Short mmCIF file of C-alpha atoms in Angstrom, two decimals:
data_model
loop_
_atom_site.label_atom_id
_atom_site.label_comp_id
_atom_site.label_asym_id
_atom_site.label_seq_id
_atom_site.Cartn_x
_atom_site.Cartn_y
_atom_site.Cartn_z
CA MET U 1 82.33 77.58 78.49
CA ALA U 2 84.05 80.39 76.60
CA ALA U 3 87.26 81.67 78.11
CA ASP U 4 85.56 85.02 78.69
CA ALA U 5 82.97 83.40 80.89
CA LEU U 6 85.46 82.00 83.41
CA PRO U 7 84.69 83.13 86.95
CA ARG U 8 86.65 86.10 88.30
CA THR U 9 87.15 84.57 91.73
CA ARG U 10 90.46 82.74 92.05
CA LEU U 11 91.59 80.89 95.13
CA PHE U 12 94.99 79.58 96.12
CA ILE U 13 94.31 76.08 97.51
CA ASP U 14 97.36 74.38 98.95
CA GLN U 15 96.30 70.84 98.05
CA PRO U 16 96.80 68.57 95.04
CA LEU U 17 94.39 69.49 92.23
CA ALA U 18 93.06 67.08 89.60
CA ALA U 19 89.90 66.96 87.47
CA GLU U 20 86.86 65.49 89.21
CA GLY U 21 88.63 65.70 92.57
CA MET U 22 87.20 67.29 95.69
CA VAL U 23 89.15 69.74 97.86
CA ALA U 24 88.29 71.19 101.23
CA LEU U 25 88.17 74.95 101.82
CA ASP U 26 89.87 76.31 104.91
CA GLY U 27 87.95 78.58 107.27
CA ASP U 28 89.28 81.84 105.82
CA ARG U 29 88.41 80.98 102.24
CA ALA U 30 85.00 79.59 103.15
CA HIS U 31 84.24 82.78 105.04
CA TYR U 32 85.50 84.92 102.16
CA LEU U 33 83.32 83.12 99.60
CA ARG U 34 80.24 83.11 101.79
CA ALA U 35 80.30 86.38 103.68
CA VAL U 36 82.27 88.67 101.37
CA LEU U 37 81.42 87.38 97.88
CA ARG U 38 77.96 86.02 98.87
CA GLN U 39 78.53 82.80 96.97
CA GLY U 40 76.95 79.43 97.60
CA PRO U 41 76.65 75.87 96.27
CA GLY U 42 76.80 75.70 92.47
CA ASP U 43 78.77 78.94 92.06
CA LYS U 44 82.04 78.67 90.16
CA VAL U 45 85.57 79.64 91.14
CA LEU U 46 89.07 79.03 89.81
CA ALA U 47 91.57 77.13 91.95
CA PHE U 48 95.39 76.94 91.73
CA ASN U 49 98.11 75.62 93.99
CA GLY U 50 101.38 76.69 92.36
CA ARG U 51 102.03 73.23 90.90
CA ASP U 52 99.08 71.78 88.99
CA GLY U 53 97.98 74.68 86.80
CA GLU U 54 94.48 76.05 87.31
CA TYR U 55 91.09 74.36 87.62
CA LEU U 56 87.51 75.45 87.21
CA ALA U 57 85.66 74.36 90.33
CA SER U 58 82.10 74.37 91.65
CA ILE U 59 81.18 75.08 95.23
CA GLU U 60 79.73 71.80 96.50
CA THR U 61 79.07 72.80 100.10
CA LEU U 62 79.68 76.04 101.96
CA ALA U 63 79.22 76.62 105.66
CA LYS U 64 80.40 79.35 107.99
CA SER U 65 83.98 78.16 108.25
CA ALA U 66 84.23 75.12 106.00
CA GLY U 67 83.31 74.02 102.51
CA MET U 68 84.11 71.72 99.62
CA LEU U 69 84.98 72.43 95.98
CA ARG U 70 84.45 69.96 93.15
CA LEU U 71 87.10 70.39 90.43
CA ASP U 72 85.37 70.39 87.04
CA ARG U 73 88.23 70.67 84.56
CA GLN U 74 91.70 72.09 84.08
CA THR U 75 91.69 75.64 82.66
CA ARG U 76 95.46 76.18 82.56
CA THR U 77 98.33 73.75 82.41
CA PRO U 78 101.39 74.19 84.63
CA VAL U 79 104.13 76.37 83.16
CA THR U 80 107.22 74.22 82.81
CA ASP U 81 109.56 76.35 80.70
CA ALA U 82 109.35 79.72 82.46
CA PRO U 83 112.60 81.64 82.82
CA PRO U 84 113.70 82.20 86.44
CA SER U 85 111.65 84.87 88.20
CA PRO U 86 113.49 87.80 89.77
CA TRP U 87 113.73 88.09 93.53
CA LEU U 88 113.13 91.27 95.48
CA VAL U 89 115.21 91.95 98.59
CA PHE U 90 113.73 94.95 100.40
CA ALA U 91 114.13 96.76 103.70
CA PRO U 92 110.72 96.81 105.45
CA LEU U 93 108.96 100.16 105.17
CA LYS U 94 106.59 102.04 107.42
CA GLY U 95 102.99 103.04 106.92
CA GLY U 96 101.70 100.07 104.97
CA ARG U 97 104.31 100.49 102.25
CA SER U 98 105.75 97.00 102.78
CA GLU U 99 102.33 95.52 102.05
CA TYR U 100 102.10 97.68 98.95
CA VAL U 101 105.54 96.59 97.77
CA VAL U 102 104.55 92.94 98.20
CA GLU U 103 101.32 93.39 96.24
CA LYS U 104 103.07 95.18 93.38
CA ALA U 105 106.02 92.80 93.32
CA VAL U 106 103.69 89.81 93.00
CA GLU U 107 101.83 91.46 90.12
CA LEU U 108 105.20 92.14 88.53
CA GLY U 109 106.14 88.47 88.66
CA VAL U 110 108.58 88.31 91.54
CA GLY U 111 109.71 84.79 92.45
CA ARG U 112 110.78 85.40 96.05
CA LEU U 113 110.41 88.26 98.49
CA VAL U 114 113.17 88.71 101.05
CA PRO U 115 112.72 91.32 103.81
CA VAL U 116 116.19 92.50 104.85
CA TYR U 117 117.35 94.45 107.87
CA THR U 118 119.94 97.15 107.26
CA ARG U 119 121.61 99.65 109.56
CA ARG U 120 119.15 102.40 108.77
CA SER U 121 116.05 100.20 108.57
CA ASP U 122 113.30 101.98 110.43
CA VAL U 123 111.09 98.93 110.86
CA GLY U 124 112.50 96.46 113.34
CA ARG U 125 110.10 93.58 112.83
CA ILE U 126 107.86 92.45 110.03
CA ASN U 127 104.49 90.76 110.20
CA LEU U 128 105.41 87.76 108.07
CA ASP U 129 101.93 86.21 108.15
CA ARG U 130 100.44 89.42 106.89
CA LEU U 131 102.96 89.81 104.08
CA ARG U 132 102.34 86.19 103.03
CA ALA U 133 98.60 86.80 102.99
CA ASN U 134 99.18 89.92 100.86
CA ALA U 135 101.28 87.86 98.45
CA LEU U 136 98.65 85.12 98.12
CA GLU U 137 95.87 87.64 97.60
CA ALA U 138 97.85 89.44 94.90
CA ALA U 139 98.65 86.10 93.20
CA GLU U 140 94.94 85.22 93.18
CA GLN U 141 94.02 88.61 91.75
CA CYS U 142 96.68 88.88 89.05
CA GLU U 143 96.08 85.38 87.65
CA ARG U 144 99.49 83.98 88.51
CA LEU U 145 99.74 80.22 88.67
CA ASP U 146 102.22 80.29 91.52
CA ALA U 147 102.45 82.14 94.79
CA PRO U 148 105.86 83.61 95.47
CA ASP U 149 107.74 82.80 98.67
CA VAL U 150 107.94 85.47 101.32
CA VAL U 151 110.85 84.37 103.48
CA ASP U 152 111.56 85.52 107.01
CA GLY U 153 113.49 88.74 107.56
CA ILE U 154 117.28 88.44 107.56
CA ASP U 155 120.19 90.76 108.32
CA LEU U 156 121.85 92.16 105.20
CA GLN U 157 125.26 90.89 106.24
CA LYS U 158 123.98 87.35 106.74
CA LEU U 159 122.06 87.41 103.48
CA LEU U 160 125.18 88.41 101.56
CA THR U 161 127.40 85.76 103.13
CA THR U 162 124.89 83.03 102.21
CA TRP U 163 124.01 84.40 98.77
CA GLU U 164 122.91 81.87 96.14
CA PRO U 165 125.81 81.21 93.75
CA GLY U 166 125.18 82.44 90.23
CA ARG U 167 122.41 84.92 91.10
CA THR U 168 123.17 88.53 90.20
CA LEU U 169 122.17 91.10 92.81
CA PHE U 170 121.24 94.47 91.31
CA VAL U 171 121.51 97.29 93.83
CA ALA U 172 119.63 100.53 93.27
CA ALA U 173 122.48 102.98 93.76
CA GLU U 174 122.04 106.53 94.93
CA SER U 175 125.51 107.60 93.88
CA GLY U 176 128.73 106.36 92.40
CA ASP U 177 129.22 104.55 89.15
CA ALA U 178 126.29 102.48 88.07
CA GLN U 179 124.86 101.15 84.86
CA PRO U 180 121.56 102.41 83.49
CA LEU U 181 118.93 99.95 84.69
CA VAL U 182 117.70 98.96 81.23
CA THR U 183 121.23 98.19 80.04
CA ALA U 184 122.02 96.07 83.08
CA VAL U 185 118.83 94.03 83.02
CA THR U 186 118.88 93.46 79.28
CA ALA U 187 122.34 91.93 79.63
CA ALA U 188 121.02 89.59 82.36
CA ALA U 189 117.97 88.29 80.47
CA GLY U 190 117.37 84.62 81.17
CA LYS U 191 119.65 84.55 84.22
CA PRO U 192 118.70 84.38 87.90
CA VAL U 193 118.66 87.88 89.37
CA ALA U 194 117.55 89.77 92.46
CA PHE U 195 117.00 93.45 93.15
CA LEU U 196 118.06 94.98 96.46
CA VAL U 197 116.32 98.15 97.61
CA GLY U 198 117.37 99.79 100.86
CA PRO U 199 115.39 101.70 103.47
CA GLU U 200 114.14 105.28 102.96
CA GLY U 201 117.33 106.58 104.55
CA GLY U 202 119.49 104.60 102.12
CA PHE U 203 122.34 102.25 102.91
CA ASP U 204 125.14 103.52 105.09
CA ARG U 205 128.63 103.99 103.72
CA GLN U 206 130.01 100.73 105.09
CA GLU U 207 127.11 98.74 103.69
CA LEU U 208 127.60 100.31 100.27
CA ASP U 209 131.33 99.63 100.34
CA ALA U 210 130.72 96.01 101.32
CA LEU U 211 128.13 95.60 98.56
CA ARG U 212 130.44 97.03 95.91
CA ARG U 213 133.18 94.56 96.77
CA LEU U 214 130.97 91.54 96.12
CA PRO U 215 131.41 89.93 92.70
CA PHE U 216 127.70 89.19 92.26
CA VAL U 217 126.61 92.79 92.93
CA VAL U 218 125.83 95.15 90.03
CA SER U 219 124.99 98.79 90.79
CA VAL U 220 122.15 100.19 88.69
CA GLY U 221 121.01 103.79 88.34
CA LEU U 222 117.38 104.81 88.45
CA GLY U 223 117.71 108.30 87.04
CA PRO U 224 118.12 111.82 88.36
CA ARG U 225 115.14 112.01 90.73
CA VAL U 226 115.26 110.69 94.28
CA LEU U 227 112.89 107.72 94.36
CA ARG U 228 111.19 106.47 97.46
CA ALA U 229 112.13 102.90 98.33
CA ASP U 230 108.80 101.45 97.18
CA THR U 231 109.05 103.26 93.84
CA ALA U 232 112.56 101.94 93.30
CA ALA U 233 111.42 98.40 94.08
CA PHE U 234 108.60 98.10 91.63
CA SER U 235 110.24 100.28 88.99
CA ALA U 236 113.16 97.87 88.89
CA LEU U 237 110.81 94.88 88.56
CA ALA U 238 108.71 96.55 85.86
CA VAL U 239 111.78 97.40 83.81
CA TRP U 240 113.05 93.84 84.27
CA GLN U 241 109.81 92.34 82.95
CA ALA U 242 109.61 94.83 80.09
CA ALA U 243 113.23 94.52 78.92
CA ALA U 244 114.28 91.03 80.03
CA GLY U 245 111.20 89.19 81.27
CA ASP U 246 107.80 88.04 80.17
CA TRP U 247 106.47 91.36 78.84
CA ARG U 248 108.79 91.23 75.85
CA CYS U 249 107.11 88.89 73.46
CA GLY U 250 103.53 89.29 74.62
CA ASP U 251 101.08 90.56 72.05
CA GLY U 252 99.18 92.42 74.72
CA ASP U 253 96.81 89.55 75.24
CA ALA U 254 96.48 89.27 78.98
CA ARG U 255 95.09 85.78 78.62
CA PRO U 256 97.91 83.45 79.60
CA PRO U 257 99.35 81.35 76.77
CA ASN U 258 98.73 78.13 78.67
CA ARG U 259 94.96 78.61 78.83
CA VAL U 260 93.32 75.34 77.73
CA MET R 23 129.22 124.23 101.40
CA ALA R 24 129.76 120.78 99.92
CA ALA R 25 126.92 119.42 97.81
CA ASP R 26 126.44 116.66 100.38
CA ALA R 27 125.74 119.20 103.07
CA LEU R 28 122.75 120.77 101.33
CA PRO R 29 119.62 120.71 103.50
CA ARG R 30 117.14 117.92 102.93
CA THR R 31 114.09 120.13 103.24
CA ARG R 32 112.87 121.40 99.88
CA LEU R 33 109.95 123.73 99.40
CA PHE R 34 107.99 124.65 96.31
CA ILE R 35 107.57 128.45 96.52
CA ASP R 36 105.40 129.90 93.78
CA GLN R 37 107.24 133.23 93.55
CA PRO R 38 110.18 134.54 91.52
CA LEU R 39 113.48 133.37 93.01
CA ALA R 40 116.81 135.24 92.73
CA ALA R 41 119.95 135.35 94.85
CA GLU R 42 119.77 137.71 97.82
CA GLY R 43 116.03 138.07 97.39
CA MET R 44 113.46 137.58 100.12
CA VAL R 45 110.33 135.46 99.70
CA ALA R 46 107.33 135.10 101.96
CA LEU R 47 106.20 131.69 103.21
CA ASP R 48 102.52 130.87 103.06
CA GLY R 49 100.72 129.64 106.14
CA ASP R 50 100.96 125.94 105.28
CA ARG R 51 104.69 126.01 104.68
CA ALA R 52 105.41 128.16 107.72
CA HIS R 53 103.43 125.71 109.84
CA TYR R 54 105.21 122.73 108.28
CA LEU R 55 108.66 124.18 108.94
CA ARG R 56 107.86 125.29 112.48
CA ALA R 57 105.55 122.62 113.88
CA VAL R 58 106.51 119.52 111.90
CA LEU R 59 110.22 120.01 111.19
CA ARG R 60 110.88 122.15 114.32
CA GLN R 61 112.93 124.63 112.35
CA GLY R 62 113.56 128.27 113.12
CA PRO R 63 115.48 131.37 112.05
CA GLY R 64 118.91 130.57 110.62
CA ASP R 65 117.96 127.04 109.51
CA LYS R 66 118.49 126.25 105.86
CA VAL R 67 116.10 124.96 103.21
CA LEU R 68 116.08 124.60 99.44
CA ALA R 69 113.50 126.51 97.41
CA PHE R 70 112.27 125.97 93.83
CA ASN R 71 109.41 127.34 91.76
CA GLY R 72 109.45 125.34 88.53
CA ARG R 73 111.11 128.14 86.58
CA ASP R 74 114.23 129.55 88.24
CA GLY R 75 116.13 126.41 89.24
CA GLU R 76 116.78 125.86 92.94
CA TYR R 77 118.08 128.13 95.70
CA LEU R 78 119.64 127.62 99.08
CA ALA R 79 117.70 129.76 101.52
CA SER R 80 117.85 130.71 105.20
CA ILE R 81 114.83 131.10 107.40
CA GLU R 82 114.79 134.78 108.29
CA THR R 83 111.60 134.86 110.36
CA LEU R 84 109.13 132.13 111.24
CA ALA R 85 105.83 132.61 113.03
CA LYS R 86 102.81 130.39 113.43
CA SER R 87 101.40 130.97 109.97
CA ALA R 88 103.88 133.23 108.20
CA GLY R 89 107.59 133.58 107.63
CA MET R 90 110.33 134.89 105.36
CA LEU R 91 113.15 133.15 103.54
CA ARG R 92 116.36 134.87 102.43
CA LEU R 93 117.74 133.33 99.23
CA ASP R 94 121.48 132.75 99.68
CA ARG R 95 122.59 131.35 96.33
CA GLN R 96 121.46 129.28 93.37
CA THR R 97 122.13 125.57 93.82
CA ARG R 98 120.69 124.35 90.51
CA THR R 99 120.15 126.13 87.24
CA PRO R 100 116.90 125.75 85.31
CA VAL R 101 116.83 122.83 82.90
CA THR R 102 116.34 124.23 79.43
CA ASP R 103 116.98 121.26 77.15
CA ALA R 104 114.91 118.54 78.80
CA PRO R 105 113.00 116.24 76.45
CA PRO R 106 109.20 116.43 76.80
CA SER R 107 107.92 114.70 79.93
CA PRO R 108 105.28 111.99 79.52
CA TRP R 109 101.72 112.64 80.63
CA LEU R 110 99.62 110.21 82.62
CA VAL R 111 95.88 109.99 81.94
CA PHE R 112 94.27 107.88 84.65
CA ALA R 113 90.82 106.91 85.86
CA PRO R 114 90.51 107.92 89.54
CA LEU R 115 90.86 104.95 91.91
CA LYS R 116 89.40 104.14 95.29
CA GLY R 117 91.06 103.69 98.66
CA GLY R 118 93.85 106.25 98.42
CA ARG R 119 95.22 104.71 95.25
CA SER R 120 94.81 107.90 93.23
CA GLU R 121 97.04 109.72 95.71
CA TYR R 122 99.56 106.91 95.45
CA VAL R 123 99.50 107.05 91.65
CA VAL R 124 100.12 110.79 91.76
CA GLU R 125 103.06 110.44 94.16
CA LYS R 126 104.68 107.70 92.07
CA ALA R 127 104.03 109.44 88.76
CA VAL R 128 105.71 112.60 90.01
CA GLU R 129 108.76 110.63 91.17
CA LEU R 130 108.80 108.98 87.76
CA GLY R 131 108.96 112.36 86.01
CA VAL R 132 105.45 112.82 84.71
CA GLY R 133 104.79 116.18 83.07
CA ARG R 134 101.02 116.34 83.45
CA LEU R 135 98.44 114.30 85.33
CA VAL R 136 94.99 114.05 83.79
CA PRO R 137 92.19 112.36 85.77
CA VAL R 138 89.74 110.90 83.28
CA TYR R 139 86.20 109.62 83.73
CA THR R 140 85.30 106.45 81.86
CA ARG R 141 82.14 104.36 81.74
CA ARG R 142 83.32 101.97 84.41
CA SER R 143 85.06 104.55 86.61
CA ASP R 144 84.13 103.81 90.18
CA VAL R 145 85.10 107.21 91.55
CA GLY R 146 82.73 109.95 90.46
CA ARG R 147 84.62 112.97 91.73
CA ILE R 148 88.21 113.71 92.54
CA ASN R 149 89.64 115.95 95.23
CA LEU R 150 91.73 118.09 92.92
CA ASP R 151 93.26 120.20 95.70
CA ARG R 152 94.43 117.08 97.46
CA LEU R 153 95.93 115.56 94.33
CA ARG R 154 97.74 118.85 93.63
CA ALA R 155 99.11 118.90 97.17
CA ASN R 156 100.29 115.29 96.72
CA ALA R 157 102.03 116.26 93.49
CA LEU R 158 103.81 119.25 95.08
CA GLU R 159 104.91 117.20 98.07
CA ALA R 160 106.29 114.46 95.84
CA ALA R 161 108.10 117.06 93.70
CA GLU R 162 109.70 118.54 96.84
CA GLN R 163 110.76 115.12 98.06
CA CYS R 164 112.14 113.70 94.82
CA GLU R 165 114.24 116.79 94.00
CA ARG R 166 112.41 117.74 90.84
CA LEU R 167 112.82 121.32 89.70
CA ASP R 168 109.27 121.53 88.40
CA ALA R 169 105.90 120.58 89.77
CA PRO R 170 103.72 118.76 87.28
CA ASP R 171 100.26 120.00 86.41
CA VAL R 172 97.30 118.12 87.81
CA VAL R 173 94.43 119.21 85.60
CA ASP R 174 90.75 118.89 86.42
CA GLY R 175 88.96 115.64 85.66
CA ILE R 176 87.56 115.25 82.14
CA ASP R 177 85.37 112.73 80.34
CA LEU R 178 87.32 110.33 78.17
CA GLN R 179 85.30 111.21 75.08
CA LYS R 180 85.94 114.93 75.50
CA LEU R 181 89.63 114.37 76.18
CA LEU R 182 90.01 112.39 72.97
CA THR R 183 88.20 114.92 70.79
CA THR R 184 90.47 117.70 72.07
CA TRP R 185 93.70 115.68 72.08
CA GLU R 186 96.94 117.63 71.55
CA PRO R 187 98.13 117.13 67.97
CA GLY R 188 101.35 115.16 67.68
CA ARG R 189 101.19 113.52 71.13
CA THR R 190 101.08 109.71 71.06
CA LEU R 191 98.64 108.10 73.50
CA PHE R 192 99.76 104.69 74.70
CA VAL R 193 96.88 102.61 76.01
CA ALA R 194 97.54 99.71 78.37
CA ALA R 195 95.59 97.02 76.57
CA GLU R 196 94.06 94.02 78.23
CA SER R 197 93.50 92.15 75.02
CA GLY R 198 93.85 92.40 71.28
CA ASP R 199 96.93 93.18 69.31
CA ALA R 200 99.40 95.38 71.10
CA GLN R 201 103.10 96.06 70.98
CA PRO R 202 105.37 95.08 73.86
CA LEU R 203 105.72 98.19 76.02
CA VAL R 204 109.49 98.47 75.73
CA THR R 205 109.37 98.27 71.93
CA ALA R 206 106.68 100.93 71.68
CA VAL R 207 108.30 103.42 74.04
CA THR R 208 111.79 102.99 72.62
CA ALA R 209 110.41 103.93 69.20
CA ALA R 210 108.85 107.08 70.69
CA ALA R 211 111.95 108.36 72.53
CA GLY R 212 112.18 112.14 72.35
CA LYS R 213 108.56 112.58 71.27
CA PRO R 214 105.58 113.86 73.29
CA VAL R 215 103.67 110.91 74.72
CA ALA R 216 100.96 110.09 77.23
CA PHE R 217 99.89 106.86 78.91
CA LEU R 218 96.22 106.08 79.42
CA VAL R 219 95.28 103.67 82.20
CA GLY R 220 91.65 102.73 82.74
CA PRO R 221 89.69 101.94 85.89
CA GLU R 222 90.03 98.63 87.77
CA GLY R 223 87.13 97.26 85.74
CA GLY R 224 88.84 98.13 82.47
CA PHE R 225 87.46 100.07 79.53
CA ASP R 226 84.20 98.94 78.05
CA ARG R 227 84.03 97.52 74.55
CA GLN R 228 82.81 100.74 72.91
CA GLU R 229 85.54 102.78 74.57
CA LEU R 230 88.19 100.32 73.39
CA ASP R 231 86.82 100.35 69.86
CA ALA R 232 86.79 104.15 69.82
CA LEU R 233 90.36 104.28 71.13
CA ARG R 234 91.62 101.83 68.52
CA ARG R 235 90.24 103.92 65.69
CA LEU R 236 92.21 107.01 66.70
CA PRO R 237 95.42 107.59 64.74
CA PHE R 238 97.37 108.82 67.80
CA VAL R 239 96.54 105.77 69.93
CA VAL R 240 99.06 102.91 70.27
CA SER R 241 98.07 99.80 72.25
CA VAL R 242 100.80 98.43 74.47
CA GLY R 243 100.94 95.11 76.31
CA LEU R 244 102.05 94.81 79.92
CA GLY R 245 102.59 91.07 80.04
CA PRO R 246 100.63 87.99 80.99
CA ARG R 247 99.55 88.93 84.53
CA VAL R 248 96.52 91.07 85.26
CA LEU R 249 97.87 94.32 86.68
CA ARG R 250 95.92 96.60 88.94
CA ALA R 251 95.38 100.05 87.46
CA ASP R 252 97.95 101.71 89.73
CA THR R 253 100.57 99.09 88.86
CA ALA R 254 99.95 99.60 85.15
CA ALA R 255 100.29 103.37 85.55
CA PHE R 256 103.67 103.50 87.23
CA SER R 257 105.06 100.48 85.41
CA ALA R 258 104.45 102.25 82.11
CA LEU R 259 106.15 105.41 83.36
CA ALA R 260 109.13 103.50 84.81
CA VAL R 261 109.67 101.64 81.56
CA TRP R 262 109.39 104.91 79.64
CA GLN R 263 112.09 106.57 81.78
CA ALA R 264 114.33 103.50 81.63
CA ALA R 265 114.07 102.88 77.89
CA ALA R 266 113.27 106.29 76.41
CA GLY R 267 113.63 108.89 79.16
CA ASP R 268 116.14 110.31 81.57
CA TRP R 269 117.29 107.05 83.19
CA ARG R 270 119.13 105.99 80.06
CA CYS R 271 122.35 107.91 80.20
CA GLY R 272 122.59 108.47 83.92
CA ASP R 273 125.59 106.99 85.64
CA GLY R 274 123.53 106.27 88.70
CA ASP R 275 124.49 109.53 90.30
CA ALA R 276 121.26 110.81 91.76
CA ARG R 277 122.73 114.29 92.01
CA PRO R 278 121.17 116.25 89.17
CA PRO R 279 123.54 117.26 86.37
CA ASN R 280 122.62 120.94 86.73
CA ARG R 281 123.84 121.17 90.34
CA VAL R 282 126.03 124.30 90.63
#
């Protein structure tokens, strides 16, 4: 089968994958294949689990809320030498914008999504299941081999006191001295980093002062216009990938280099 | 009045602005100020028209669908030495994503938005008035001094045959040889450019071949993941601003340099 003829449907299957193995479909995925995509036995899909690469699979059985896939062959090997993926720490947003941030961040290669509560956060609770489903769906769609973590919401103060040693935290600054984003991220290429984006109302003065005192925090500037929080989040990730991440050496071929 | 105390409400007013002048509010803006923001005579707003900088204004009268502003003083001078702003040429998207692309592109400093119809476009008509309203609203919110053009939709073929001489057209390529985005845009800093992003289904083979033959077209790669069209659009603009545009020399101070 030519690479071009691979099926477009990709499913995240949280089970071990190996050629000639069989894996069970959960109710949601069986329903999606049957009722939404109108597929049935013999149709092909791609399966990945974040560990074993990607497999071409055939639908063996498909009922209303169950089904089986037969794994035909491996189509992509696991990536073992990838540089660390950036994390995104974001204050939850109203009006579906958190879901949008998750979708875009996954497409832009984020490794972990961390909802954070700040003093001016205007969303008190997140729907973690929904954000995780958004992340999985985006991973399926954008041909990632892994599905990024979406961890539970945490207070900013607590996050900072338990921060992972050695990981730089870039903060999108609205004022004060800050490095241009491209300069800051280029200098951090190959290192573990995270981007922190506050709520629409911004951080309050005490939060900003506390952030600036932390040795792992680097303030970055995102230009003269006032960006919405969602724009700041995925702009930072896009510039990271372009200047320090996996967009640098690509030749524009969207086909992943580990396609077999 | 300290710069920090400037009002947050900004209005695009398409009339000449000068200190101590009076300008009439149209029905939409009068309604917005009165019914949505609950403002009244004596309250302050900022006004801009894309030509005369920005003015602090006081609401003089405010009725249900009319009102008058008195212009107190200029708060920002017109920008006269700005480098050319990038254009975005985009295939209209479904599900509110065109509106989202417009909002983000305006925040990211786009100079002109050009909806383009391609063979695989899945939206046959655009609501031009709505997209223009989105662009104005985003310009008000992000503190731009200008409001970008949203021109009427045009067929790709016609757009290419009437392309502005000297303007580079970067095409987000899904395959084939392409330069990394950051390399391509850095080389074009200071020059007139546009980014072309196709529909979710991509360009068809003939369109891609035609694009590649044009001397002003440069294919750029956006990494190994498959990006949705909206992600490709604002990622390209963010990387442009970071690497070649007005995010480069900023010190992170969101306050525009022409604040008086």
